[in-house]
Structures are given as C-alpha cells and as structure tokens.
Coordinates of N, CA, C and O and ligand atoms in Angstrom, one line a residue:
M15 N 118.8 143.9 85.4 CA 118.8 142.6 84.6 C 117.5 142.5 83.8 O 116.4 142.8 84.3
A16 N 117.7 142.2 82.5 CA 116.6 142.2 81.6 C 115.7 141.0 81.9 O 116.2 139.9 82.4
T17 N 114.4 141.2 81.6 CA 113.5 140.1 81.8 C 113.7 139.0 80.7 O 113.9 139.4 79.5
E18 N 113.7 137.8 81.1 CA 114.0 136.7 80.2 C 112.8 135.8 80.1 O 111.9 135.8 81.0
Q19 N 112.8 134.8 79.2 CA 111.8 133.8 79.1 C 112.6 132.4 79.1 O 113.7 132.3 78.5
T20 N 112.0 131.4 79.7 CA 112.6 130.1 79.7 C 111.5 129.0 79.3 O 110.3 129.3 79.6
Y21 N 111.9 127.9 78.8 CA 111.0 126.8 78.5 C 111.1 125.8 79.6 O 112.2 125.2 79.9
I22 N 110.0 125.6 80.2 CA 109.9 124.6 81.3 C 108.9 123.5 80.9 O 107.8 123.8 80.4
M23 N 109.2 122.2 81.1 CA 108.3 121.2 80.7 C 108.2 120.1 81.8 O 109.2 119.7 82.4
V24 N 106.9 119.8 82.1 CA 106.6 118.7 83.0 C 106.7 117.4 82.1 O 105.9 117.3 81.2
K25 N 107.6 116.5 82.4 CA 107.8 115.3 81.6 C 106.7 114.3 81.9 O 105.9 114.5 82.9
P26 N 106.6 113.2 81.1 CA 105.5 112.3 81.3 C 105.3 111.7 82.7 O 104.2 111.5 83.2
D27 N 106.4 111.5 83.4 CA 106.3 110.9 84.7 C 105.8 112.0 85.7 O 105.0 111.6 86.6
G28 N 106.1 113.2 85.5 CA 105.5 114.3 86.3 C 104.0 114.4 86.1 O 103.3 114.7 87.1
V29 N 103.6 114.3 84.8 CA 102.1 114.3 84.5 C 101.4 113.1 85.2 O 100.4 113.3 85.9
Q30 N 102.0 111.9 85.0 CA 101.4 110.7 85.5 C 101.3 110.7 87.0 O 100.3 110.2 87.6
R31 N 102.3 111.4 87.7 CA 102.3 111.4 89.1 C 101.5 112.6 89.7 O 101.5 112.7 91.0
G32 N 100.9 113.3 88.9 CA 100.0 114.4 89.4 C 100.8 115.6 90.0 O 100.4 116.2 90.9
L33 N 102.0 115.9 89.4 CA 102.9 116.9 89.9 C 102.8 118.2 89.1 O 103.6 119.2 89.4
V34 N 101.9 118.3 88.2 CA 101.8 119.5 87.3 C 101.5 120.8 88.2 O 102.2 121.8 88.1
G35 N 100.5 120.7 89.0 CA 100.2 121.8 89.9 C 101.3 122.2 90.8 O 101.5 123.4 91.0
E36 N 102.0 121.2 91.4 CA 103.1 121.5 92.3 C 104.2 122.3 91.6 O 104.7 123.2 92.2
I37 N 104.5 121.9 90.4 CA 105.6 122.5 89.6 C 105.2 123.9 89.2 O 105.9 124.9 89.4
I38 N 103.9 124.1 88.8 CA 103.5 125.4 88.4 C 103.5 126.3 89.7 O 103.9 127.5 89.6
K39 N 103.0 125.8 90.8 CA 103.0 126.6 92.0 C 104.3 127.1 92.4 O 104.5 128.3 92.8
R40 N 105.4 126.3 92.3 CA 106.7 126.8 92.7 C 107.2 127.9 91.8 O 107.8 128.8 92.4
F41 N 106.9 127.9 90.5 CA 107.3 129.0 89.7 C 106.4 130.2 90.0 O 106.9 131.4 90.0
E42 N 105.1 130.0 90.1 CA 104.2 131.1 90.4 C 104.5 131.8 91.7 O 104.6 133.1 91.8
T43 N 104.7 131.0 92.8 CA 104.9 131.7 94.1 C 106.3 132.3 94.2 O 106.4 133.3 95.0
R44 N 107.2 131.9 93.4 CA 108.5 132.6 93.4 C 108.4 134.0 92.8 O 109.2 134.9 93.0
G45 N 107.4 134.1 91.9 CA 107.1 135.5 91.3 C 107.3 135.5 89.8 O 107.1 136.5 89.2
F46 N 107.6 134.3 89.2 CA 107.6 134.3 87.7 C 106.3 134.3 87.1 O 105.3 133.9 87.7
Q47 N 106.2 134.7 85.8 CA 104.9 134.9 85.1 C 104.8 133.9 84.1 O 105.7 133.7 83.2
L48 N 103.6 133.2 84.1 CA 103.3 132.2 83.1 C 102.8 132.9 81.8 O 101.8 133.6 81.9
V49 N 103.5 132.7 80.7 CA 103.1 133.4 79.5 C 102.7 132.4 78.3 O 102.3 132.9 77.3
A50 N 102.8 131.1 78.6 CA 102.3 130.1 77.6 C 102.2 128.8 78.3 O 103.1 128.4 79.1
L51 N 101.2 128.0 77.9 CA 101.0 126.6 78.5 C 100.2 125.8 77.6 O 99.2 126.2 77.1
K52 N 100.6 124.5 77.4 CA 99.8 123.6 76.7 C 100.2 122.2 77.0 O 101.4 121.9 77.4
M53 N 99.3 121.2 76.8 CA 99.6 119.8 77.0 C 99.8 119.2 75.6 O 99.0 119.5 74.7
V54 N 100.9 118.4 75.4 CA 101.2 117.9 74.1 C 101.7 116.4 74.3 O 102.5 116.1 75.2
H55 N 101.2 115.5 73.4 CA 101.9 114.2 73.3 C 102.8 114.3 72.1 O 102.4 114.2 71.0
A56 N 104.1 114.6 72.4 CA 105.0 114.9 71.3 C 105.4 113.7 70.5 O 105.6 112.6 71.1
S57 N 105.7 113.9 69.2 CA 106.1 112.8 68.4 C 107.6 112.5 68.6 O 108.3 113.4 69.1
V58 N 108.0 111.4 68.1 CA 109.4 111.0 68.2 C 110.3 112.0 67.5 O 111.3 112.5 68.0
E59 N 109.8 112.5 66.3 CA 110.6 113.4 65.5 C 110.8 114.7 66.3 O 111.9 115.3 66.3
H60 N 109.7 115.2 66.9 CA 109.7 116.5 67.7 C 110.7 116.3 68.9 O 111.5 117.2 69.1
L61 N 110.6 115.2 69.5 CA 111.5 115.0 70.7 C 113.0 114.8 70.3 O 113.9 115.3 71.0
E62 N 113.2 114.2 69.1 CA 114.6 114.1 68.7 C 115.1 115.4 68.3 O 116.3 115.7 68.5
E63 N 114.3 116.3 67.8 CA 114.8 117.7 67.6 C 115.1 118.4 68.9 O 116.1 119.1 69.0
H64 N 114.2 118.3 69.8 CA 114.4 118.9 71.1 C 115.7 118.5 71.8 O 116.4 119.3 72.4
Y65 N 116.0 117.2 71.7 CA 117.2 116.6 72.4 C 118.3 116.4 71.4 O 119.1 115.5 71.6
K66 N 118.3 117.1 70.2 CA 119.3 116.8 69.2 C 120.8 116.9 69.7 O 121.6 116.1 69.2
D67 N 121.0 117.7 70.7 CA 122.4 117.8 71.2 C 122.8 116.5 71.9 O 124.0 116.3 72.1
L68 N 121.9 115.7 72.3 CA 122.2 114.4 73.0 C 122.3 113.2 72.1 O 122.5 112.1 72.6
K69 N 122.0 113.4 70.8 CA 122.0 112.3 69.9 C 123.4 111.6 69.9 O 124.4 112.3 69.9
G70 N 123.4 110.3 70.0 CA 124.7 109.6 70.1 C 125.0 109.1 71.5 O 125.8 108.2 71.7
K71 N 124.4 109.8 72.5 CA 124.5 109.3 73.9 C 123.8 107.9 74.1 O 122.8 107.7 73.4
G72 N 124.4 107.1 74.9 CA 123.8 105.8 75.1 C 122.4 105.8 75.6 O 121.6 104.9 75.3
F73 N 122.0 106.8 76.4 CA 120.7 106.9 77.0 C 119.7 107.5 76.0 O 118.5 107.6 76.3
F74 N 120.1 108.0 74.8 CA 119.2 108.8 73.9 C 118.0 108.0 73.5 O 116.9 108.5 73.7
P75 N 118.1 106.7 73.1 CA 116.9 106.0 72.7 C 115.9 105.9 73.8 O 114.7 106.0 73.7
G76 N 116.4 105.5 75.0 CA 115.5 105.4 76.2 C 114.9 106.7 76.6 O 113.7 106.8 77.0
L77 N 115.6 107.8 76.4 CA 115.1 109.2 76.7 C 114.0 109.5 75.8 O 112.9 110.0 76.3
I78 N 114.1 109.2 74.5 CA 113.1 109.5 73.5 C 111.8 108.7 73.8 O 110.7 109.2 73.8
K79 N 112.0 107.4 74.1 CA 110.9 106.5 74.4 C 110.2 107.0 75.7 O 108.9 107.0 75.7
Y80 N 110.9 107.3 76.7 CA 110.3 107.9 77.9 C 109.5 109.2 77.6 O 108.3 109.3 78.0
M81 N 110.1 110.1 76.9 CA 109.4 111.3 76.6 C 108.2 111.2 75.7 O 107.3 112.0 75.7
N82 N 108.2 110.1 74.9 CA 107.1 109.8 74.0 C 106.0 108.9 74.6 O 105.0 108.6 74.0
S83 N 106.2 108.5 75.9 CA 105.4 107.6 76.5 C 104.0 108.1 76.9 O 103.1 107.4 77.3
G84 N 103.9 109.5 77.0 CA 102.7 110.1 77.4 C 102.8 111.6 77.2 O 103.8 112.1 76.8
P85 N 101.7 112.3 77.5 CA 101.7 113.8 77.3 C 102.7 114.5 78.3 O 102.9 114.0 79.4
V86 N 103.1 115.6 77.8 CA 103.9 116.5 78.7 C 103.2 117.8 78.8 O 102.3 118.1 78.0
V87 N 103.5 118.6 79.8 CA 103.0 120.0 79.9 C 104.1 121.0 79.5 O 105.2 121.0 80.2
A88 N 103.9 121.7 78.4 CA 104.9 122.6 77.9 C 104.5 124.0 78.4 O 103.4 124.4 78.3
M89 N 105.5 124.8 78.9 CA 105.2 126.1 79.5 C 106.4 127.1 79.1 O 107.5 126.7 79.0
V90 N 106.0 128.3 79.1 CA 107.0 129.4 79.0 C 106.8 130.3 80.3 O 105.7 130.7 80.5
W91 N 107.9 130.5 81.0 CA 107.9 131.3 82.2 C 108.8 132.5 81.9 O 109.8 132.4 81.3
Q92 N 108.4 133.7 82.5 CA 109.0 134.9 82.2 C 109.4 135.6 83.5 O 108.7 135.5 84.5
G93 N 110.5 136.3 83.5 CA 110.9 137.0 84.7 C 112.4 137.3 84.8 O 113.2 136.8 84.0
K94 N 112.9 138.0 85.8 CA 114.3 138.3 86.0 C 115.1 137.0 86.2 O 114.8 136.2 87.1
D95 N 116.1 136.8 85.3 CA 117.1 135.7 85.5 C 116.4 134.3 85.5 O 116.8 133.4 86.1
V96 N 115.2 134.2 84.8 CA 114.4 133.0 85.0 C 115.0 131.8 84.4 O 114.8 130.7 84.8
V97 N 115.9 131.9 83.4 CA 116.6 130.7 82.9 C 117.4 130.0 84.0 O 117.2 128.8 84.2
K98 N 118.3 130.8 84.6 CA 119.1 130.2 85.7 C 118.3 129.9 86.9 O 118.4 128.8 87.5
Q99 N 117.4 130.7 87.3 CA 116.6 130.5 88.5 C 115.7 129.3 88.3 O 115.4 128.5 89.2
G100 N 115.2 129.1 87.0 CA 114.4 127.9 86.7 C 115.1 126.7 87.0 O 114.6 125.7 87.5
R101 N 116.4 126.6 86.6 CA 117.2 125.4 86.8 C 117.4 125.2 88.3 O 117.5 124.1 88.7
V102 N 117.6 126.3 89.0 CA 117.7 126.2 90.5 C 116.5 125.5 91.1 O 116.5 124.6 91.9
L103 N 115.3 126.0 90.7 CA 114.0 125.5 91.2 C 113.9 124.0 90.8 O 113.4 123.2 91.6
L104 N 114.4 123.6 89.6 CA 114.3 122.2 89.2 C 115.2 121.3 90.0 O 114.9 120.2 90.3
G105 N 116.4 121.8 90.3 CA 117.5 121.0 90.9 C 118.4 120.3 89.9 O 118.2 120.5 88.7
A106 N 119.4 119.6 90.3 CA 120.4 118.9 89.5 C 119.7 117.9 88.6 O 118.7 117.3 88.9
T107 N 120.3 117.7 87.4 CA 119.8 116.7 86.4 C 119.6 115.3 87.1 O 118.5 114.7 86.9
N108 N 120.6 114.9 87.8 CA 120.5 113.6 88.6 C 119.8 113.9 89.9 O 120.4 114.6 90.8
P109 N 118.6 113.4 90.1 CA 117.9 113.8 91.4 C 118.6 113.4 92.6 O 118.4 114.1 93.7
L110 N 119.5 112.4 92.6 CA 120.3 112.1 93.8 C 121.3 113.2 94.1 O 121.7 113.2 95.3
A111 N 121.6 114.1 93.2 CA 122.4 115.2 93.5 C 121.7 116.5 93.7 O 122.2 117.5 93.9
S112 N 120.3 116.4 93.7 CA 119.5 117.6 93.9 C 119.2 117.8 95.3 O 118.9 116.9 96.1
A113 N 119.3 119.1 95.7 CA 119.1 119.5 97.1 C 117.6 119.3 97.5 O 116.8 119.6 96.6
P114 N 117.4 118.9 98.7 CA 116.0 119.0 99.2 C 115.5 120.5 99.0 O 116.3 121.4 99.2
G115 N 114.2 120.6 98.7 CA 113.7 121.9 98.5 C 113.6 122.2 97.0 O 112.8 123.1 96.6
T116 N 114.4 121.5 96.1 CA 114.2 121.6 94.7 C 113.1 120.6 94.3 O 112.8 119.6 95.0
I117 N 112.6 120.8 93.1 CA 111.6 119.9 92.6 C 112.1 118.4 92.5 O 111.5 117.5 93.0
R118 N 113.2 118.3 91.8 CA 113.8 116.9 91.7 C 114.2 116.4 93.0 O 114.1 115.2 93.3
G119 N 114.8 117.2 93.9 CA 115.3 116.8 95.2 C 114.2 116.4 96.1 O 114.3 115.6 97.0
D120 N 113.0 116.9 95.9 CA 111.8 116.6 96.7 C 111.0 115.4 96.1 O 110.3 114.7 96.9
F121 N 111.1 115.2 94.8 CA 110.1 114.2 94.2 C 110.7 113.1 93.3 O 110.0 112.3 92.7
A122 N 112.1 113.1 93.2 CA 112.6 112.1 92.2 C 113.9 111.5 92.8 O 114.6 112.1 93.6
I123 N 114.2 110.3 92.2 CA 115.5 109.6 92.6 C 116.2 109.1 91.4 O 117.4 108.6 91.6
D124 N 115.6 109.1 90.2 CA 116.3 108.5 89.0 C 116.5 109.5 87.9 O 115.5 110.2 87.6
V125 N 117.7 109.5 87.4 CA 118.0 110.5 86.3 C 117.1 110.3 85.1 O 116.8 111.2 84.3
G126 N 116.7 109.0 84.9 CA 115.8 108.7 83.7 C 114.4 109.0 84.0 O 113.5 108.8 83.1
R127 N 114.0 109.4 85.2 CA 112.6 109.8 85.5 C 112.7 111.0 86.4 O 112.3 111.0 87.6
N128 N 113.2 112.1 85.8 CA 113.5 113.3 86.6 C 112.4 114.4 86.5 O 112.7 115.6 86.7
I129 N 111.2 114.1 86.1 CA 110.0 114.9 86.2 C 109.9 116.1 85.3 O 108.8 116.5 84.9
C130 N 111.0 116.8 85.2 CA 110.8 118.2 84.5 C 112.1 118.5 83.7 O 113.2 117.9 83.9
H131 N 111.9 119.5 82.8 CA 113.0 120.0 82.0 C 113.0 121.5 82.1 O 111.9 122.1 82.2
G132 N 114.2 122.1 82.0 CA 114.3 123.6 82.0 C 115.4 123.9 81.1 O 116.5 123.3 81.1
S133 N 115.2 125.0 80.3 CA 116.3 125.4 79.3 C 117.6 125.8 80.1 O 117.5 126.3 81.2
D134 N 118.7 125.5 79.4 CA 120.0 125.7 80.1 C 120.7 127.0 79.8 O 121.8 127.3 80.3
S135 N 120.1 127.8 78.8 CA 120.7 129.1 78.5 C 119.6 129.9 77.8 O 118.6 129.4 77.4
V136 N 119.9 131.2 77.7 CA 118.9 132.1 77.1 C 118.8 131.7 75.6 O 117.7 131.7 75.0
E137 N 119.9 131.3 75.0 CA 119.8 130.9 73.5 C 119.0 129.6 73.4 O 118.2 129.5 72.5
S138 N 119.3 128.6 74.2 CA 118.5 127.4 74.0 C 117.0 127.6 74.4 O 116.1 127.0 73.8
A139 N 116.7 128.5 75.3 CA 115.4 128.9 75.7 C 114.6 129.4 74.4 O 113.5 129.0 74.1
K140 N 115.3 130.3 73.7 CA 114.7 130.9 72.5 C 114.4 129.8 71.5 O 113.3 129.7 70.9
A141 N 115.3 128.8 71.3 CA 115.1 127.8 70.3 C 114.0 126.8 70.8 O 113.2 126.4 70.0
E142 N 114.0 126.5 72.1 CA 113.0 125.6 72.6 C 111.6 126.2 72.6 O 110.6 125.5 72.2
I143 N 111.5 127.5 72.9 CA 110.2 128.2 72.8 C 109.7 128.2 71.4 O 108.5 127.9 71.1
A144 N 110.6 128.4 70.4 CA 110.2 128.4 69.0 C 109.8 127.0 68.6 O 108.8 126.9 67.9
L145 N 110.5 126.0 69.1 CA 110.1 124.6 68.7 C 108.8 124.2 69.3 O 108.0 123.6 68.6
W146 N 108.5 124.5 70.5 CA 107.3 124.1 71.2 C 106.1 125.0 71.0 O 104.9 124.6 71.1
F147 N 106.3 126.3 70.8 CA 105.2 127.3 70.7 C 105.3 128.2 69.5 O 104.6 129.2 69.4
G148 N 106.1 127.7 68.5 CA 106.3 128.6 67.3 C 105.1 129.2 66.7 O 105.0 130.4 66.5
Q149 N 104.0 128.4 66.5 CA 102.8 128.9 65.9 C 101.9 129.7 66.9 O 101.2 130.6 66.5
D150 N 101.9 129.2 68.1 CA 101.1 129.8 69.1 C 101.6 131.0 69.8 O 100.9 131.9 70.1
G151 N 103.0 131.1 69.9 CA 103.6 132.2 70.6 C 103.3 132.3 72.0 O 102.7 131.4 72.6
T152 N 103.7 133.4 72.7 CA 103.5 133.6 74.1 C 102.5 134.8 74.3 O 102.3 135.5 73.3
I153 N 102.0 134.9 75.5 CA 101.0 136.0 75.8 C 101.7 137.1 76.5 O 102.6 136.8 77.3
S154 N 101.4 138.3 76.2 CA 101.9 139.5 76.9 C 100.8 140.1 77.8 O 99.8 140.5 77.2
Y155 N 101.0 140.2 79.1 CA 100.0 140.8 79.9 C 100.7 141.3 81.2 O 101.7 140.8 81.6
S156 N 100.1 142.4 81.8 CA 100.6 142.9 83.0 C 99.9 142.4 84.2 O 98.7 142.0 84.1
R157 N 100.6 142.2 85.3 CA 100.0 141.7 86.6 C 100.1 142.8 87.7 O 101.2 143.4 87.8
A158 N 99.1 143.0 88.4 CA 99.2 144.0 89.5 C 100.3 143.6 90.5 O 101.0 144.4 91.1
V159 N 100.4 142.3 90.7 CA 101.4 141.8 91.7 C 102.8 142.1 91.4 O 103.7 142.2 92.3
D160 N 103.1 142.4 90.1 CA 104.5 142.7 89.7 C 105.1 143.9 90.5 O 106.3 144.0 90.8
A161 N 104.2 144.9 90.8 CA 104.6 146.0 91.6 C 105.1 145.7 92.9 O 105.9 146.4 93.5
W162 N 104.7 144.5 93.5 CA 105.1 144.1 94.8 C 106.3 143.1 94.8 O 107.0 143.1 95.7
I163 N 106.4 142.4 93.7 CA 107.5 141.4 93.6 C 108.8 142.1 93.1 O 109.9 141.8 93.6
Y164 N 108.7 143.0 92.1 CA 109.9 143.6 91.5 C 110.2 144.9 92.2 O 109.5 145.8 92.1
Ligands
RTP212 P1 116.7 118.5 80.8 O1 117.2 118.8 79.4 O2 115.7 117.4 80.9 O3 116.3 119.7 81.6 O4 118.0 117.9 81.5 P2 119.4 118.5 81.7 O5 119.6 119.7 80.7 O6 119.5 118.8 83.1 O7 120.3 117.3 81.3 P3 120.8 116.8 79.9 O8 122.2 116.3 80.0 O9 120.4 117.7 78.8 O10 119.9 115.4 79.7 C1 118.6 115.5 79.3 C2 117.8 114.4 79.9 O11 118.3 113.2 79.6 C3 118.1 112.2 80.6 N1 119.3 111.7 81.0 N2 119.5 110.4 81.3 N3 122.6 108.9 82.3 C4 121.3 108.9 82.0 O12 120.6 107.9 81.9 C5 120.8 110.2 81.6 N4 121.4 111.3 81.5 C6 120.5 112.3 81.1 C7 117.4 113.0 81.8 O13 116.0 112.8 81.7 C8 117.9 114.4 81.5 O14 117.0 115.3 82.1

C-alpha cells in the first residue's frame, strides 16, 4: 500500500481544552509521521472554503462561527493508509457514536464540539493540505524508527 498524507486539525475546543498533545501522541505512537504543523486563527473565508461541501446545511453558520472562535492546530500526517486510519483514530463525527478508545469517544459528547477534523479521502486530503499548507508545503525526512514500524 502506498504511503499517503492526510490533513488533521485540532479544532478550537481541542486547543482550549489542552488536547493538542494527546491528539499528536495518538498519531505518533501509532507510527504515523508528522510532516507539517502550525497554529492558525483561520478567517471566515478560509473556513468557508474548507467546509464548502457543507454550505447550505443548517449547522453551517454555527460551524464556521465555532471554527473561527479561536486558533486551530493544522497538521499533515503521513503513513500507510493514514487517511482511513486517521478517521478511525478520531472516531465517528458524532461523539455519541464514537467508540471508547477513539479521540472523540474518549473526550467529546457533542457533534458541534467534536475536537478534531480528519480528511475523508485521499482526494480531499490533497485539497485540504493545499488549502492549509500551500505556501509552506510539507517536510520530507527519514526516521530510524520506520525500520521497526514498517
Ligand atoms: P470533520 O470534517 O470535522 O472531520 O467532520 P466529518 O467529516 O466527520 O463530518 P462532516 O459531515 O464533514 O461535518 C463537518 C463538521 O460539521 C460539524 N457538524 N455539526 N448536526 C450538526 O450539528 C453537525 N453535523 C456536523 C461537526 O463539527 C463536523 O465535524
């Protein structure tokens, strides 16, 4: 299976609650590689572009307001099957449907405050990485640990 990249974001509630390290830890200890990271207080326009597929949904204005309420931590993680596996680590969109052991299943109860975002396909990951890291790009580096994980 080819190595993929996915866009993972700690949402404003995850930042406010001090869950950034916990979320990074879960991806790191699983064996995925961090190849880009930054903190951003995203503009309404930027967030409307990120969530453009949801425009028209009743919760869209509240979603943009919530996402614009404070800084987020934007990350790119790399590794085998990381798009799908990243969504597994996050848990279901509605935390009440998320299994214990997932990030949302362990730390959230409200779909409107679900702590984190993860790309839902390889194609959307490419678009989201370009949107959030277009000018900065990602880092390429080798890790000694990969010989033990893969
Ligand atoms: P995300 O993009 O944040 O990873 O979430 P997702 O793909 O699992 O879910 P999606 O349907 O794309 O929804 C994006 C975000 O919108 C908020 N939401 N609120 N009924 C509601 O109030 C509702 N439904 C969705 C959540 O923050 C969800 O993560």
